[in-house]
């Protein structure tokens, strides 16, 4: 009898939440963000011991485990990914991967296409985010103190050495911060300095705009489709530090044009500097 009442109350609660989500956009947004946060914390807590047992601790190999966990999140939110150009990741040796950075949902998009042997560059503050920070650390993410320019430059110099020595790809968000406007922010040049310094190709990855299904200002969060395109590598062999600005501008224009095409928007003219 007690089990029956428990099931009845549980069903009533779920039904009530469903009705609330249908009636209020703000409630729907809050509940979905709450679910996403819970999935991140629980998924990280479950994956961390597996990473330690399988790979012995901090290693880029752990990204395979993390990727398998995070790729399941999309089913909770009705998100679909349409991916093109994965063959462009198949370059010999290391590379710099750059992509647009829109929201907290980017992690799902990242794991949908992340190639093997790829590490990310992230802000140092993420390290202290509980079980999420732990799993990011175990995945080999390279942390940068964005408040210290000299520290960031030193880390990027070490990244260049590690990238070549360990034959890994490095994923960077050149906008430097999240941008949910449906456009691109001006690119910071760190990733492109790194590519030229190491003489490795730059591989742009572009995700279509999330604004049709995710917009925090409008409390919008519903199911939707995300188009992803991995563009052909841009070679940097023979380039010098004097070429970094042109390389940055070229990549910005190419990615912006692709962003608008994938999002079904007309191209616009914008200065990347």
PDB file of C-alpha atoms in Angstrom:
ATOM      1  CA  UNK A   1       0.000   0.000   0.000  1.00  0.00           C
ATOM      2  CA  UNK A   2       2.820   2.407   0.947  1.00  0.00           C
ATOM      3  CA  UNK A   3       4.584   1.633  -2.346  1.00  0.00           C
ATOM      4  CA  UNK A   4       1.370   2.393  -4.215  1.00  0.00           C
ATOM      5  CA  UNK A   5       1.042   5.778  -2.509  1.00  0.00           C
ATOM      6  CA  UNK A   6       4.704   6.536  -3.213  1.00  0.00           C
ATOM      7  CA  UNK A   7       4.257   5.751  -6.892  1.00  0.00           C
ATOM      8  CA  UNK A   8       1.066   7.802  -7.019  1.00  0.00           C
ATOM      9  CA  UNK A   9       2.754  10.813  -5.417  1.00  0.00           C
ATOM     10  CA  UNK A  10       5.748  10.424  -7.729  1.00  0.00           C
ATOM     11  CA  UNK A  11       3.523  10.304 -10.794  1.00  0.00           C
ATOM     12  CA  UNK A  12       1.578  13.336  -9.566  1.00  0.00           C
ATOM     13  CA  UNK A  13       4.807  15.273  -9.003  1.00  0.00           C
ATOM     14  CA  UNK A  14       6.102  14.463 -12.482  1.00  0.00           C
ATOM     15  CA  UNK A  15       2.764  15.398 -14.016  1.00  0.00           C
ATOM     16  CA  UNK A  16       2.724  18.652 -12.072  1.00  0.00           C
ATOM     17  CA  UNK A  17       6.237  19.531 -13.234  1.00  0.00           C
ATOM     18  CA  UNK A  18       5.272  18.728 -16.804  1.00  0.00           C
ATOM     19  CA  UNK A  19       2.210  20.976 -16.632  1.00  0.00           C
ATOM     20  CA  UNK A  20       4.285  23.750 -15.041  1.00  0.00           C
ATOM     21  CA  UNK A  21       6.861  23.478 -17.829  1.00  0.00           C
ATOM     22  CA  UNK A  22       4.133  23.765 -20.441  1.00  0.00           C
ATOM     23  CA  UNK A  23       2.485  26.775 -18.795  1.00  0.00           C
ATOM     24  CA  UNK A  24       5.589  28.797 -17.845  1.00  0.00           C
ATOM     25  CA  UNK A  25       8.654  29.405 -20.030  1.00  0.00           C
ATOM     26  CA  UNK A  26      10.617  30.557 -16.969  1.00  0.00           C
ATOM     27  CA  UNK A  27       9.767  27.350 -15.067  1.00  0.00           C
ATOM     28  CA  UNK A  28      10.665  25.234 -18.095  1.00  0.00           C
ATOM     29  CA  UNK A  29      14.006  27.032 -18.415  1.00  0.00           C
ATOM     30  CA  UNK A  30      14.818  26.718 -14.710  1.00  0.00           C
ATOM     31  CA  UNK A  31      13.920  23.015 -14.583  1.00  0.00           C
ATOM     32  CA  UNK A  32      15.943  22.188 -17.692  1.00  0.00           C
ATOM     33  CA  UNK A  33      18.982  24.107 -16.442  1.00  0.00           C
ATOM     34  CA  UNK A  34      18.595  22.350 -13.111  1.00  0.00           C
ATOM     35  CA  UNK A  35      18.482  18.961 -14.842  1.00  0.00           C
ATOM     36  CA  UNK A  36      21.548  19.854 -16.903  1.00  0.00           C
ATOM     37  CA  UNK A  37      23.446  20.827 -13.748  1.00  0.00           C
ATOM     38  CA  UNK A  38      22.450  17.579 -12.029  1.00  0.00           C
ATOM     39  CA  UNK A  39      23.541  15.535 -15.055  1.00  0.00           C
ATOM     40  CA  UNK A  40      26.921  17.299 -15.089  1.00  0.00           C
ATOM     41  CA  UNK A  41      27.527  16.701 -11.375  1.00  0.00           C
ATOM     42  CA  UNK A  42      26.277  13.101 -11.307  1.00  0.00           C
ATOM     43  CA  UNK A  43      27.935  12.192 -14.614  1.00  0.00           C
ATOM     44  CA  UNK A  44      31.247  13.630 -13.437  1.00  0.00           C
ATOM     45  CA  UNK A  45      31.046  11.837 -10.084  1.00  0.00           C
ATOM     46  CA  UNK A  46      30.373   8.500 -11.804  1.00  0.00           C
ATOM     47  CA  UNK A  47      32.999   8.952 -14.537  1.00  0.00           C
ATOM     48  CA  UNK A  48      35.850  10.113 -12.273  1.00  0.00           C
ATOM     49  CA  UNK A  49      36.572   6.740 -10.570  1.00  0.00           C
ATOM     50  CA  UNK A  50      36.298   4.989 -13.949  1.00  0.00           C
ATOM     51  CA  UNK A  51      38.933   7.351 -15.365  1.00  0.00           C
ATOM     52  CA  UNK A  52      41.253   6.659 -12.433  1.00  0.00           C
ATOM     53  CA  UNK A  53      40.782   2.896 -12.652  1.00  0.00           C
ATOM     54  CA  UNK A  54      41.137   2.669 -16.439  1.00  0.00           C
ATOM     55  CA  UNK A  55      43.899   5.210 -17.110  1.00  0.00           C
ATOM     56  CA  UNK A  56      45.485   5.707 -13.698  1.00  0.00           C
ATOM     57  CA  UNK A  57      44.665   9.396 -13.264  1.00  0.00           C
ATOM     58  CA  UNK A  58      45.028  12.552 -15.371  1.00  0.00           C
ATOM     59  CA  UNK A  59      45.263  11.636 -19.064  1.00  0.00           C
ATOM     60  CA  UNK A  60      43.859  12.807 -22.399  1.00  0.00           C
ATOM     61  CA  UNK A  61      42.719   9.184 -22.854  1.00  0.00           C
ATOM     62  CA  UNK A  62      40.044   9.871 -20.236  1.00  0.00           C
ATOM     63  CA  UNK A  63      38.259  12.080 -22.755  1.00  0.00           C
ATOM     64  CA  UNK A  64      36.894   8.908 -24.376  1.00  0.00           C
ATOM     65  CA  UNK A  65      35.114   8.031 -21.131  1.00  0.00           C
ATOM     66  CA  UNK A  66      33.915  11.595 -20.555  1.00  0.00           C
ATOM     67  CA  UNK A  67      32.739  11.806 -24.162  1.00  0.00           C
ATOM     68  CA  UNK A  68      30.635   8.639 -23.814  1.00  0.00           C
ATOM     69  CA  UNK A  69      28.905  10.038 -20.709  1.00  0.00           C
ATOM     70  CA  UNK A  70      28.243  13.554 -22.031  1.00  0.00           C
ATOM     71  CA  UNK A  71      26.954  12.355 -25.414  1.00  0.00           C
ATOM     72  CA  UNK A  72      23.984  10.804 -23.599  1.00  0.00           C
ATOM     73  CA  UNK A  73      22.856  14.212 -22.236  1.00  0.00           C
ATOM     74  CA  UNK A  74      21.310  15.319 -25.541  1.00  0.00           C
ATOM     75  CA  UNK A  75      18.546  12.719 -25.235  1.00  0.00           C
ATOM     76  CA  UNK A  76      17.257  14.371 -22.042  1.00  0.00           C
ATOM     77  CA  UNK A  77      16.738  17.660 -23.873  1.00  0.00           C
ATOM     78  CA  UNK A  78      15.663  16.565 -27.330  1.00  0.00           C
ATOM     79  CA  UNK A  79      18.763  17.954 -29.002  1.00  0.00           C
ATOM     80  CA  UNK A  80      19.921  16.592 -32.358  1.00  0.00           C
ATOM     81  CA  UNK A  81      23.293  17.105 -34.010  1.00  0.00           C
ATOM     82  CA  UNK A  82      23.911  17.161 -37.736  1.00  0.00           C
ATOM     83  CA  UNK A  83      27.670  16.864 -38.298  1.00  0.00           C
ATOM     84  CA  UNK A  84      29.698  17.357 -41.462  1.00  0.00           C
ATOM     85  CA  UNK A  85      33.415  17.330 -42.217  1.00  0.00           C
ATOM     86  CA  UNK A  86      34.753  15.007 -39.503  1.00  0.00           C
ATOM     87  CA  UNK A  87      37.343  13.806 -42.021  1.00  0.00           C
ATOM     88  CA  UNK A  88      39.049  17.200 -41.673  1.00  0.00           C
ATOM     89  CA  UNK A  89      40.265  16.167 -38.217  1.00  0.00           C
ATOM     90  CA  UNK A  90      42.368  13.450 -39.873  1.00  0.00           C
ATOM     91  CA  UNK A  91      45.600  15.410 -40.157  1.00  0.00           C
ATOM     92  CA  UNK A  92      48.969  13.941 -39.310  1.00  0.00           C
ATOM     93  CA  UNK A  93      50.461  15.306 -36.139  1.00  0.00           C
ATOM     94  CA  UNK A  94      49.149  17.991 -33.784  1.00  0.00           C
ATOM     95  CA  UNK A  95      46.788  20.838 -34.661  1.00  0.00           C
ATOM     96  CA  UNK A  96      44.901  23.765 -33.148  1.00  0.00           C
ATOM     97  CA  UNK A  97      41.103  23.412 -33.246  1.00  0.00           C
ATOM     98  CA  UNK A  98      39.109  26.629 -32.869  1.00  0.00           C
ATOM     99  CA  UNK A  99      35.332  26.894 -32.475  1.00  0.00           C
ATOM    100  CA  UNK A 100      32.618  29.372 -31.545  1.00  0.00           C
ATOM    101  CA  UNK A 101      31.562  29.492 -27.886  1.00  0.00           C
ATOM    102  CA  UNK A 102      27.854  30.088 -27.177  1.00  0.00           C
ATOM    103  CA  UNK A 103      26.662  28.731 -23.839  1.00  0.00           C
ATOM    104  CA  UNK A 104      26.951  26.115 -21.109  1.00  0.00           C
ATOM    105  CA  UNK A 105      25.520  23.656 -23.646  1.00  0.00           C
ATOM    106  CA  UNK A 106      28.738  23.829 -25.687  1.00  0.00           C
ATOM    107  CA  UNK A 107      30.109  20.879 -23.747  1.00  0.00           C
ATOM    108  CA  UNK A 108      27.546  18.626 -25.420  1.00  0.00           C
ATOM    109  CA  UNK A 109      28.524  19.963 -28.832  1.00  0.00           C
ATOM    110  CA  UNK A 110      32.203  19.561 -28.036  1.00  0.00           C
ATOM    111  CA  UNK A 111      31.852  15.924 -27.037  1.00  0.00           C
ATOM    112  CA  UNK A 112      29.727  15.176 -30.097  1.00  0.00           C
ATOM    113  CA  UNK A 113      32.721  15.690 -32.421  1.00  0.00           C
ATOM    114  CA  UNK A 114      35.821  15.654 -30.170  1.00  0.00           C
ATOM    115  CA  UNK A 115      38.611  13.698 -31.911  1.00  0.00           C
ATOM    116  CA  UNK A 116      40.873  11.302 -30.025  1.00  0.00           C
ATOM    117  CA  UNK A 117      44.044  12.787 -28.611  1.00  0.00           C
ATOM    118  CA  UNK A 118      42.569  16.262 -28.152  1.00  0.00           C
ATOM    119  CA  UNK A 119      42.793  18.451 -25.038  1.00  0.00           C
ATOM    120  CA  UNK A 120      40.982  21.699 -24.297  1.00  0.00           C
ATOM    121  CA  UNK A 121      42.184  25.003 -22.915  1.00  0.00           C
ATOM    122  CA  UNK A 122      39.946  26.329 -20.129  1.00  0.00           C
ATOM    123  CA  UNK A 123      39.859  28.980 -17.431  1.00  0.00           C
ATOM    124  CA  UNK A 124      41.564  28.067 -14.151  1.00  0.00           C
ATOM    125  CA  UNK A 125      38.360  28.670 -12.140  1.00  0.00           C
ATOM    126  CA  UNK A 126      36.807  25.512 -13.623  1.00  0.00           C
ATOM    127  CA  UNK A 127      39.281  23.436 -11.631  1.00  0.00           C
ATOM    128  CA  UNK A 128      37.402  24.220  -8.414  1.00  0.00           C
ATOM    129  CA  UNK A 129      33.913  23.273  -9.648  1.00  0.00           C
ATOM    130  CA  UNK A 130      33.486  20.155  -7.493  1.00  0.00           C
ATOM    131  CA  UNK A 131      33.158  16.837  -9.323  1.00  0.00           C
ATOM    132  CA  UNK A 132      32.928  18.722 -12.639  1.00  0.00           C
ATOM    133  CA  UNK A 133      36.293  20.345 -11.951  1.00  0.00           C
ATOM    134  CA  UNK A 134      37.738  16.957 -11.026  1.00  0.00           C
ATOM    135  CA  UNK A 135      36.619  15.287 -14.251  1.00  0.00           C
ATOM    136  CA  UNK A 136      37.896  18.221 -16.305  1.00  0.00           C
ATOM    137  CA  UNK A 137      41.267  17.869 -14.566  1.00  0.00           C
ATOM    138  CA  UNK A 138      41.329  14.113 -15.159  1.00  0.00           C
ATOM    139  CA  UNK A 139      40.554  14.726 -18.840  1.00  0.00           C
ATOM    140  CA  UNK A 140      43.810  16.644 -19.239  1.00  0.00           C
ATOM    141  CA  UNK A 141      42.311  20.107 -19.761  1.00  0.00           C
ATOM    142  CA  UNK A 142      45.004  22.814 -19.787  1.00  0.00           C
ATOM    143  CA  UNK A 143      44.111  25.569 -17.325  1.00  0.00           C
ATOM    144  CA  UNK A 144      44.932  29.242 -17.936  1.00  0.00           C
ATOM    145  CA  UNK A 145      44.715  32.140 -15.513  1.00  0.00           C
ATOM    146  CA  UNK A 146      42.911  34.667 -17.711  1.00  0.00           C
ATOM    147  CA  UNK A 147      43.550  37.452 -15.185  1.00  0.00           C
ATOM    148  CA  UNK A 148      47.302  37.135 -15.655  1.00  0.00           C
ATOM    149  CA  UNK A 149      48.552  37.884 -19.175  1.00  0.00           C
ATOM    150  CA  UNK A 150      52.105  36.761 -18.395  1.00  0.00           C
ATOM    151  CA  UNK A 151      50.858  33.492 -16.880  1.00  0.00           C
ATOM    152  CA  UNK A 152      48.660  32.799 -19.900  1.00  0.00           C
ATOM    153  CA  UNK A 153      51.574  33.410 -22.282  1.00  0.00           C
ATOM    154  CA  UNK A 154      53.800  31.059 -20.288  1.00  0.00           C
ATOM    155  CA  UNK A 155      51.126  28.356 -20.310  1.00  0.00           C
ATOM    156  CA  UNK A 156      50.562  28.739 -24.050  1.00  0.00           C
ATOM    157  CA  UNK A 157      54.316  28.406 -24.639  1.00  0.00           C
ATOM    158  CA  UNK A 158      54.276  25.168 -22.650  1.00  0.00           C
ATOM    159  CA  UNK A 159      51.185  24.053 -24.580  1.00  0.00           C
ATOM    160  CA  UNK A 160      53.104  24.446 -27.835  1.00  0.00           C
ATOM    161  CA  UNK A 161      55.907  22.211 -26.544  1.00  0.00           C
ATOM    162  CA  UNK A 162      53.521  19.603 -25.129  1.00  0.00           C
ATOM    163  CA  UNK A 163      51.387  19.575 -28.265  1.00  0.00           C
ATOM    164  CA  UNK A 164      54.354  18.716 -30.479  1.00  0.00           C
ATOM    165  CA  UNK A 165      56.071  16.368 -28.011  1.00  0.00           C
ATOM    166  CA  UNK A 166      52.924  14.347 -27.219  1.00  0.00           C
ATOM    167  CA  UNK A 167      51.327  14.656 -30.672  1.00  0.00           C
ATOM    168  CA  UNK A 168      47.995  16.008 -29.406  1.00  0.00           C
ATOM    169  CA  UNK A 169      45.454  18.449 -30.784  1.00  0.00           C
ATOM    170  CA  UNK A 170      44.412  21.458 -28.704  1.00  0.00           C
ATOM    171  CA  UNK A 171      40.846  22.845 -28.709  1.00  0.00           C
ATOM    172  CA  UNK A 172      40.514  26.598 -28.083  1.00  0.00           C
ATOM    173  CA  UNK A 173      37.570  29.029 -27.996  1.00  0.00           C
ATOM    174  CA  UNK A 174      39.136  32.149 -29.574  1.00  0.00           C
ATOM    175  CA  UNK A 175      36.233  34.407 -28.551  1.00  0.00           C
ATOM    176  CA  UNK A 176      37.436  33.920 -24.974  1.00  0.00           C
ATOM    177  CA  UNK A 177      33.967  33.909 -23.416  1.00  0.00           C
ATOM    178  CA  UNK A 178      30.429  32.671 -24.086  1.00  0.00           C
ATOM    179  CA  UNK A 179      28.463  34.561 -26.694  1.00  0.00           C
ATOM    180  CA  UNK A 180      24.793  33.705 -27.220  1.00  0.00           C
ATOM    181  CA  UNK A 181      24.003  36.508 -29.700  1.00  0.00           C
ATOM    182  CA  UNK A 182      23.993  34.406 -32.855  1.00  0.00           C
ATOM    183  CA  UNK A 183      27.162  36.188 -34.035  1.00  0.00           C
ATOM    184  CA  UNK A 184      30.885  35.997 -33.250  1.00  0.00           C
ATOM    185  CA  UNK A 185      32.858  38.155 -30.851  1.00  0.00           C
ATOM    186  CA  UNK A 186      36.267  39.395 -32.047  1.00  0.00           C
ATOM    187  CA  UNK A 187      38.872  36.623 -31.805  1.00  0.00           C
ATOM    188  CA  UNK A 188      41.752  36.759 -29.365  1.00  0.00           C
ATOM    189  CA  UNK A 189      45.050  35.915 -31.051  1.00  0.00           C
ATOM    190  CA  UNK A 190      46.474  33.425 -28.529  1.00  0.00           C
ATOM    191  CA  UNK A 191      45.394  30.294 -30.417  1.00  0.00           C
ATOM    192  CA  UNK A 192      46.790  31.624 -33.672  1.00  0.00           C
ATOM    193  CA  UNK A 193      50.098  32.628 -32.100  1.00  0.00           C
ATOM    194  CA  UNK A 194      50.249  29.079 -30.760  1.00  0.00           C
ATOM    195  CA  UNK A 195      49.566  27.567 -34.190  1.00  0.00           C
ATOM    196  CA  UNK A 196      52.243  29.697 -35.874  1.00  0.00           C
ATOM    197  CA  UNK A 197      54.761  29.076 -33.102  1.00  0.00           C
ATOM    198  CA  UNK A 198      54.299  25.304 -33.389  1.00  0.00           C
ATOM    199  CA  UNK A 199      53.849  25.445 -37.204  1.00  0.00           C
ATOM    200  CA  UNK A 200      50.694  23.315 -36.997  1.00  0.00           C
ATOM    201  CA  UNK A 201      47.416  23.688 -38.915  1.00  0.00           C
ATOM    202  CA  UNK A 202      44.332  25.456 -37.598  1.00  0.00           C
ATOM    203  CA  UNK A 203      41.077  23.481 -37.911  1.00  0.00           C
ATOM    204  CA  UNK A 204      37.940  25.649 -37.570  1.00  0.00           C
ATOM    205  CA  UNK A 205      34.764  24.066 -36.151  1.00  0.00           C
ATOM    206  CA  UNK A 206      31.483  25.962 -36.395  1.00  0.00           C
ATOM    207  CA  UNK A 207      28.213  25.299 -34.543  1.00  0.00           C
ATOM    208  CA  UNK A 208      24.965  26.844 -35.785  1.00  0.00           C
ATOM    209  CA  UNK A 209      23.331  29.452 -33.562  1.00  0.00           C
ATOM    210  CA  UNK A 210      21.490  28.153 -30.475  1.00  0.00           C
ATOM    211  CA  UNK A 211      19.211  31.195 -30.293  1.00  0.00           C
ATOM    212  CA  UNK A 212      16.185  29.441 -31.832  1.00  0.00           C
ATOM    213  CA  UNK A 213      15.973  26.975 -28.934  1.00  0.00           C
ATOM    214  CA  UNK A 214      18.231  28.345 -26.164  1.00  0.00           C
ATOM    215  CA  UNK A 215      18.235  31.947 -24.960  1.00  0.00           C
ATOM    216  CA  UNK A 216      18.804  32.731 -21.255  1.00  0.00           C
ATOM    217  CA  UNK A 217      17.542  36.317 -21.614  1.00  0.00           C
ATOM    218  CA  UNK A 218      14.198  35.075 -22.936  1.00  0.00           C
ATOM    219  CA  UNK A 219      14.146  32.046 -20.594  1.00  0.00           C
ATOM    220  CA  UNK A 220      13.992  29.841 -23.677  1.00  0.00           C
ATOM    221  CA  UNK A 221      15.212  26.235 -23.580  1.00  0.00           C
ATOM    222  CA  UNK A 222      13.513  23.644 -25.760  1.00  0.00           C
ATOM    223  CA  UNK A 223      14.431  20.851 -28.148  1.00  0.00           C
ATOM    224  CA  UNK A 224      16.265  21.727 -31.337  1.00  0.00           C
ATOM    225  CA  UNK A 225      18.802  20.815 -34.002  1.00  0.00           C
ATOM    226  CA  UNK A 226      22.439  21.911 -34.025  1.00  0.00           C
ATOM    227  CA  UNK A 227      24.389  21.868 -37.260  1.00  0.00           C
ATOM    228  CA  UNK A 228      28.133  21.346 -36.897  1.00  0.00           C
ATOM    229  CA  UNK A 229      30.720  21.725 -39.622  1.00  0.00           C
ATOM    230  CA  UNK A 230      34.421  20.885 -39.353  1.00  0.00           C
ATOM    231  CA  UNK A 231      36.186  23.035 -41.957  1.00  0.00           C
ATOM    232  CA  UNK A 232      39.352  22.082 -43.880  1.00  0.00           C
ATOM    233  CA  UNK A 233      42.656  22.715 -42.056  1.00  0.00           C
ATOM    234  CA  UNK A 234      44.402  26.058 -42.589  1.00  0.00           C
ATOM    235  CA  UNK A 235      48.149  25.510 -42.916  1.00  0.00           C
ATOM    236  CA  UNK A 236      50.598  27.696 -40.992  1.00  0.00           C
ATOM    237  CA  UNK A 237      53.909  26.272 -42.206  1.00  0.00           C
ATOM    238  CA  UNK A 238      56.217  29.121 -43.179  1.00  0.00           C
ATOM    239  CA  UNK A 239      54.121  31.725 -41.349  1.00  0.00           C
ATOM    240  CA  UNK A 240      55.765  34.069 -38.838  1.00  0.00           C
ATOM    241  CA  UNK A 241      54.433  36.138 -35.919  1.00  0.00           C
ATOM    242  CA  UNK A 242      53.874  38.962 -38.412  1.00  0.00           C
ATOM    243  CA  UNK A 243      51.239  36.789 -40.130  1.00  0.00           C
ATOM    244  CA  UNK A 244      49.180  36.114 -36.990  1.00  0.00           C
ATOM    245  CA  UNK A 245      46.782  39.042 -37.481  1.00  0.00           C
ATOM    246  CA  UNK A 246      46.001  38.018 -41.060  1.00  0.00           C
ATOM    247  CA  UNK A 247      45.540  34.384 -39.986  1.00  0.00           C
ATOM    248  CA  UNK A 248      43.166  35.474 -37.197  1.00  0.00           C
ATOM    249  CA  UNK A 249      41.131  37.646 -39.579  1.00  0.00           C
ATOM    250  CA  UNK A 250      40.970  34.908 -42.204  1.00  0.00           C
ATOM    251  CA  UNK A 251      39.706  32.352 -39.715  1.00  0.00           C
ATOM    252  CA  UNK A 252      37.206  34.812 -38.215  1.00  0.00           C
ATOM    253  CA  UNK A 253      35.680  35.677 -41.605  1.00  0.00           C
ATOM    254  CA  UNK A 254      35.512  32.033 -42.669  1.00  0.00           C
ATOM    255  CA  UNK A 255      33.867  30.914 -39.429  1.00  0.00           C
ATOM    256  CA  UNK A 256      31.433  33.833 -39.377  1.00  0.00           C
ATOM    257  CA  UNK A 257      30.325  33.132 -42.928  1.00  0.00           C
ATOM    258  CA  UNK A 258      29.841  29.466 -42.019  1.00  0.00           C
ATOM    259  CA  UNK A 259      27.939  30.359 -38.828  1.00  0.00           C
ATOM    260  CA  UNK A 260      25.422  32.438 -40.769  1.00  0.00           C
ATOM    261  CA  UNK A 261      25.055  29.765 -43.459  1.00  0.00           C
ATOM    262  CA  UNK A 262      24.444  26.985 -40.926  1.00  0.00           C
ATOM    263  CA  UNK A 263      22.002  29.204 -39.003  1.00  0.00           C
ATOM    264  CA  UNK A 264      20.067  30.229 -42.112  1.00  0.00           C
ATOM    265  CA  UNK A 265      21.038  33.906 -41.777  1.00  0.00           C
ATOM    266  CA  UNK A 266      22.272  36.278 -44.500  1.00  0.00           C
ATOM    267  CA  UNK A 267      25.976  37.081 -44.394  1.00  0.00           C
ATOM    268  CA  UNK A 268      26.982  40.391 -42.848  1.00  0.00           C
ATOM    269  CA  UNK A 269      30.122  42.471 -42.868  1.00  0.00           C
ATOM    270  CA  UNK A 270      31.918  42.864 -39.554  1.00  0.00           C
ATOM    271  CA  UNK A 271      35.427  43.813 -38.525  1.00  0.00           C
ATOM    272  CA  UNK A 272      37.181  41.081 -36.485  1.00  0.00           C
ATOM    273  CA  UNK A 273      39.556  43.461 -34.727  1.00  0.00           C
TER     274      UNK A 273
END
